[in-house]
């Protein structure tokens, strides 16, 4: 497995500086959240910026996953909108298609994304139908570029549990449609032990987020401040021979990013 860090935890640094700082602290991967300040896909000269970023990653020997959870990149007034559940998902569809193109340019392991939260009054069956259709469409687009998709169940969103992900996965039924597993989310939702889900989804597990968390509270915490059984988590990952990124996700620690990254690495090295 490759220890990584999500760049959403370096919100006050340039992407270039964040990459340098993480590599210097022993990380060998980044989960690169495209955002207004980090490789914004809507700003000019994207091809040139992608080339520079790819060369920078290669120079530092960093693997990457493209992450898509920026809060206000698509709508400056409404967090995480629009989504693939929206009555008009065009904005999110185009964004995620561009993310697949970016992932190909960066030689990324995958594009990680989630369902979002519905804002209209359509019944759950209609929202699921929309999501399945959009995921199939995106999987076809990503597949034409040789890019894998890693879907993340997220507390508070339409697809929040592993059971709901299992239903979505079965209905999308595409060889490039896999899983981003966030170990803290499983603790938050009471879906334990984590290792059971790791083993069940070993053939589809393409990205892992890691942090501490408490049951029933979706708050990403520094290691040691929550209830995650890390012995169980790492035993599960080792048992399946997981070779992908295990990325620290502490976006609300950006005010102390460097020290947080150092503390996280110190903890993770113990496993």
Short mmCIF file of C-alpha atoms in Angstrom, two decimals:
data_model
loop_
_atom_site.label_atom_id
_atom_site.label_comp_id
_atom_site.label_asym_id
_atom_site.label_seq_id
_atom_site.Cartn_x
_atom_site.Cartn_y
_atom_site.Cartn_z
CA UNK A 1 0.00 0.00 0.00
CA UNK A 2 1.07 3.59 -0.66
CA UNK A 3 0.75 6.19 2.09
CA UNK A 4 -0.79 9.33 0.62
CA UNK A 5 -2.37 12.64 1.63
CA UNK A 6 -5.40 14.45 0.25
CA UNK A 7 -4.51 17.92 -1.00
CA UNK A 8 -7.75 19.27 0.45
CA UNK A 9 -5.75 19.29 3.68
CA UNK A 10 -3.38 21.87 2.16
CA UNK A 11 -6.01 24.42 1.16
CA UNK A 12 -3.76 27.38 2.00
CA UNK A 13 -0.74 26.15 0.04
CA UNK A 14 -0.14 26.13 -3.68
CA UNK A 15 -0.35 22.68 -5.23
CA UNK A 16 3.34 22.77 -6.08
CA UNK A 17 4.31 23.57 -2.50
CA UNK A 18 1.93 20.93 -1.13
CA UNK A 19 3.49 18.24 -3.33
CA UNK A 20 6.99 19.21 -2.25
CA UNK A 21 6.08 19.30 1.43
CA UNK A 22 4.33 15.93 1.34
CA UNK A 23 7.12 14.18 -0.54
CA UNK A 24 9.67 15.58 1.90
CA UNK A 25 7.71 13.99 4.75
CA UNK A 26 7.70 10.54 3.27
CA UNK A 27 4.39 10.39 1.44
CA UNK A 28 4.49 8.51 -1.84
CA UNK A 29 1.07 9.44 -3.12
CA UNK A 30 -1.44 12.29 -3.25
CA UNK A 31 -5.19 12.31 -3.56
CA UNK A 32 -5.40 15.46 -5.64
CA UNK A 33 -8.63 17.38 -5.03
CA UNK A 34 -9.23 19.63 -8.03
CA UNK A 35 -10.31 22.99 -6.63
CA UNK A 36 -10.24 26.74 -7.19
CA UNK A 37 -6.66 26.84 -5.89
CA UNK A 38 -5.39 23.38 -6.96
CA UNK A 39 -5.35 22.61 -10.68
CA UNK A 40 -8.68 24.31 -11.37
CA UNK A 41 -9.96 22.64 -14.56
CA UNK A 42 -11.90 25.78 -15.56
CA UNK A 43 -8.91 28.12 -15.71
CA UNK A 44 -6.93 28.71 -18.93
CA UNK A 45 -3.95 26.66 -20.14
CA UNK A 46 -5.11 23.40 -18.57
CA UNK A 47 -2.99 21.26 -20.90
CA UNK A 48 0.16 23.15 -19.96
CA UNK A 49 -0.68 23.00 -16.24
CA UNK A 50 -1.36 19.27 -16.46
CA UNK A 51 2.01 18.73 -18.12
CA UNK A 52 3.78 20.62 -15.33
CA UNK A 53 1.88 18.72 -12.63
CA UNK A 54 2.56 15.34 -14.24
CA UNK A 55 6.27 16.15 -14.44
CA UNK A 56 6.26 17.34 -10.83
CA UNK A 57 4.57 14.14 -9.63
CA UNK A 58 7.05 12.04 -11.57
CA UNK A 59 10.03 13.99 -10.25
CA UNK A 60 8.86 13.40 -6.68
CA UNK A 61 7.88 9.77 -7.38
CA UNK A 62 4.29 10.43 -6.27
CA UNK A 63 1.32 8.35 -7.39
CA UNK A 64 -2.05 10.07 -7.48
CA UNK A 65 -5.80 9.71 -7.51
CA UNK A 66 -7.96 12.54 -8.85
CA UNK A 67 -10.47 13.60 -6.17
CA UNK A 68 -13.62 15.55 -7.00
CA UNK A 69 -15.00 16.72 -3.64
CA UNK A 70 -14.29 20.46 -3.89
CA UNK A 71 -17.00 22.37 -2.06
CA UNK A 72 -17.70 25.39 -4.28
CA UNK A 73 -15.85 24.74 -7.52
CA UNK A 74 -19.04 24.28 -9.59
CA UNK A 75 -21.35 26.66 -7.74
CA UNK A 76 -19.94 29.49 -5.68
CA UNK A 77 -23.11 29.75 -3.57
CA UNK A 78 -24.14 26.14 -2.97
CA UNK A 79 -21.78 23.53 -1.51
CA UNK A 80 -21.24 20.41 -3.63
CA UNK A 81 -23.86 21.39 -6.21
CA UNK A 82 -24.87 20.38 -8.81
CA UNK A 83 -24.60 16.61 -8.40
CA UNK A 84 -25.35 13.55 -10.50
CA UNK A 85 -28.71 13.47 -8.70
CA UNK A 86 -29.71 16.93 -9.89
CA UNK A 87 -32.65 17.33 -12.23
CA UNK A 88 -30.09 18.85 -14.59
CA UNK A 89 -26.77 17.08 -13.86
CA UNK A 90 -25.02 18.61 -16.88
CA UNK A 91 -22.55 20.64 -14.82
CA UNK A 92 -21.41 17.72 -12.67
CA UNK A 93 -21.39 15.40 -15.70
CA UNK A 94 -19.06 17.67 -17.64
CA UNK A 95 -16.85 18.19 -14.60
CA UNK A 96 -16.46 14.48 -13.94
CA UNK A 97 -15.80 13.82 -17.61
CA UNK A 98 -13.05 16.43 -17.50
CA UNK A 99 -11.70 14.77 -14.35
CA UNK A 100 -11.37 11.50 -16.26
CA UNK A 101 -9.42 13.34 -18.96
CA UNK A 102 -7.21 14.88 -16.27
CA UNK A 103 -6.66 11.48 -14.65
CA UNK A 104 -5.46 10.10 -17.94
CA UNK A 105 -3.07 13.02 -18.43
CA UNK A 106 -1.66 12.58 -14.90
CA UNK A 107 -1.46 8.76 -15.15
CA UNK A 108 -3.67 8.66 -12.05
CA UNK A 109 -4.86 5.44 -10.42
CA UNK A 110 -8.52 6.49 -10.55
CA UNK A 111 -11.09 9.26 -10.30
CA UNK A 112 -12.83 9.28 -6.92
CA UNK A 113 -16.36 10.73 -6.62
CA UNK A 114 -19.63 10.42 -4.68
CA UNK A 115 -23.38 10.73 -5.25
CA UNK A 116 -24.10 14.08 -3.62
CA UNK A 117 -27.35 14.97 -1.89
CA UNK A 118 -30.69 15.44 -3.69
CA UNK A 119 -32.32 18.86 -3.52
CA UNK A 120 -35.59 18.18 -5.34
CA UNK A 121 -38.68 16.23 -4.30
CA UNK A 122 -38.26 13.26 -6.63
CA UNK A 123 -38.67 9.86 -4.94
CA UNK A 124 -35.57 7.82 -4.03
CA UNK A 125 -36.24 5.45 -6.92
CA UNK A 126 -35.98 8.35 -9.37
CA UNK A 127 -32.77 9.60 -7.78
CA UNK A 128 -31.26 6.11 -7.97
CA UNK A 129 -32.27 5.80 -11.62
CA UNK A 130 -30.61 9.15 -12.40
CA UNK A 131 -27.46 8.15 -10.53
CA UNK A 132 -27.20 4.76 -12.22
CA UNK A 133 -27.63 6.32 -15.65
CA UNK A 134 -25.03 9.02 -14.97
CA UNK A 135 -22.52 6.54 -13.53
CA UNK A 136 -22.90 4.30 -16.58
CA UNK A 137 -22.39 7.30 -18.86
CA UNK A 138 -19.32 8.39 -16.91
CA UNK A 139 -17.91 4.85 -16.83
CA UNK A 140 -18.15 4.62 -20.61
CA UNK A 141 -16.38 7.97 -20.98
CA UNK A 142 -13.67 7.03 -18.48
CA UNK A 143 -13.29 3.61 -20.05
CA UNK A 144 -12.56 5.15 -23.44
CA UNK A 145 -9.61 6.84 -21.73
CA UNK A 146 -8.47 3.81 -19.75
CA UNK A 147 -9.41 5.44 -16.43
CA UNK A 148 -10.96 3.69 -13.44
CA UNK A 149 -13.74 5.20 -11.29
CA UNK A 150 -13.77 4.78 -7.52
CA UNK A 151 -17.14 5.64 -5.96
CA UNK A 152 -17.23 6.76 -2.31
CA UNK A 153 -20.20 6.18 0.02
CA UNK A 154 -20.46 9.35 2.13
CA UNK A 155 -22.48 9.96 5.34
CA UNK A 156 -25.32 12.38 4.69
CA UNK A 157 -25.34 11.77 0.94
CA UNK A 158 -27.75 9.68 -1.14
CA UNK A 159 -25.35 6.74 -1.23
CA UNK A 160 -24.12 6.66 2.34
CA UNK A 161 -23.82 2.98 3.31
CA UNK A 162 -22.06 -0.04 1.89
CA UNK A 163 -25.40 -1.76 1.28
CA UNK A 164 -26.53 1.15 -0.90
CA UNK A 165 -23.18 1.12 -2.68
CA UNK A 166 -23.61 -2.59 -3.34
CA UNK A 167 -26.97 -1.90 -5.01
CA UNK A 168 -25.48 0.90 -7.11
CA UNK A 169 -22.47 -1.21 -8.07
CA UNK A 170 -24.68 -4.07 -9.20
CA UNK A 171 -26.88 -1.78 -11.29
CA UNK A 172 -24.01 0.11 -12.95
CA UNK A 173 -22.22 -3.21 -13.62
CA UNK A 174 -19.13 -1.85 -15.34
CA UNK A 175 -15.58 -3.28 -15.06
CA UNK A 176 -14.12 0.17 -14.38
CA UNK A 177 -16.63 1.14 -11.67
CA UNK A 178 -15.09 0.39 -8.27
CA UNK A 179 -14.85 1.69 -4.72
CA UNK A 180 -13.26 4.42 -2.64
CA UNK A 181 -13.50 3.16 0.93
CA UNK A 182 -13.26 5.72 3.73
CA UNK A 183 -12.51 3.86 6.94
CA UNK A 184 -13.85 6.67 9.14
CA UNK A 185 -17.16 6.67 7.31
CA UNK A 186 -17.68 3.01 8.19
CA UNK A 187 -17.12 3.78 11.88
CA UNK A 188 -19.47 6.77 11.65
CA UNK A 189 -22.18 4.58 10.11
CA UNK A 190 -21.57 1.62 12.43
CA UNK A 191 -20.56 -0.66 9.55
CA UNK A 192 -18.03 -2.77 11.40
CA UNK A 193 -15.60 -4.40 11.34
CA UNK A 194 -13.94 -2.42 8.57
CA UNK A 195 -11.87 -5.44 7.52
CA UNK A 196 -15.02 -7.32 6.49
CA UNK A 197 -15.77 -4.65 3.87
CA UNK A 198 -12.15 -4.61 2.72
CA UNK A 199 -12.25 -8.34 2.13
CA UNK A 200 -15.67 -8.26 0.47
CA UNK A 201 -14.67 -5.55 -2.00
CA UNK A 202 -11.03 -6.55 -2.54
CA UNK A 203 -11.47 -6.92 -6.30
CA UNK A 204 -13.02 -3.44 -6.61
CA UNK A 205 -11.08 -1.48 -4.00
CA UNK A 206 -9.12 1.18 -5.88
CA UNK A 207 -8.76 3.98 -3.34
CA UNK A 208 -8.77 4.33 0.46
CA UNK A 209 -9.30 7.38 2.68
CA UNK A 210 -8.09 7.22 6.26
CA UNK A 211 -8.53 9.34 9.37
CA UNK A 212 -10.02 8.86 12.81
CA UNK A 213 -13.74 9.24 13.49
CA UNK A 214 -16.38 8.57 16.14
CA UNK A 215 -19.58 6.57 15.77
CA UNK A 216 -22.49 8.69 14.60
CA UNK A 217 -20.45 11.85 13.98
CA UNK A 218 -19.14 12.68 10.50
CA UNK A 219 -16.09 14.62 11.63
CA UNK A 220 -12.63 13.77 10.26
CA UNK A 221 -10.30 13.61 13.27
CA UNK A 222 -6.58 13.30 13.83
CA UNK A 223 -5.47 9.75 14.58
CA UNK A 224 -6.00 8.87 18.22
CA UNK A 225 -8.98 11.19 18.68
CA UNK A 226 -11.69 8.79 17.51
CA UNK A 227 -12.79 5.17 17.59
CA UNK A 228 -11.27 3.60 14.45
CA UNK A 229 -9.67 0.19 15.06
CA UNK A 230 -6.54 0.70 12.97
CA UNK A 231 -5.21 -2.78 13.76
CA UNK A 232 -8.31 -4.19 12.08
CA UNK A 233 -8.04 -1.77 9.13
CA UNK A 234 -4.41 -2.51 8.33
CA UNK A 235 -4.81 -6.23 8.92
CA UNK A 236 -7.58 -6.18 6.33
CA UNK A 237 -5.54 -4.21 3.81
CA UNK A 238 -2.52 -6.46 4.25
CA UNK A 239 -4.64 -9.60 3.99
CA UNK A 240 -5.84 -8.66 0.50
CA UNK A 241 -2.44 -7.38 -0.63
CA UNK A 242 -3.84 -3.91 -1.26
CA UNK A 243 -1.38 -1.95 -3.40
CA UNK A 244 -3.24 1.33 -3.90
CA UNK A 245 -3.26 4.66 -2.09
CA UNK A 246 -4.18 4.95 1.59
CA UNK A 247 -4.69 8.69 1.87
CA UNK A 248 -5.08 10.88 4.93
CA UNK A 249 -8.17 13.08 4.58
CA UNK A 250 -8.10 15.99 7.05
CA UNK A 251 -9.43 18.93 5.06
CA UNK A 252 -10.36 20.96 8.13
CA UNK A 253 -6.77 20.83 9.39
CA UNK A 254 -5.43 23.00 6.56
CA UNK A 255 -4.66 25.81 9.00
CA UNK A 256 -1.94 23.53 10.45
CA UNK A 257 -1.27 21.46 7.35
CA UNK A 258 2.45 20.79 7.65
CA UNK A 259 2.41 19.74 11.29
CA UNK A 260 -0.74 17.68 10.72
CA UNK A 261 0.89 15.83 7.81
CA UNK A 262 3.95 15.14 9.97
CA UNK A 263 1.85 13.80 12.86
CA UNK A 264 -0.21 11.66 10.51
CA UNK A 265 2.88 10.14 8.93
CA UNK A 266 4.33 9.43 12.36
CA UNK A 267 1.18 7.52 13.27
CA UNK A 268 0.84 5.64 9.99
CA UNK A 269 4.46 4.49 9.96
CA UNK A 270 3.66 2.48 13.08
CA UNK A 271 1.40 0.25 10.99
#
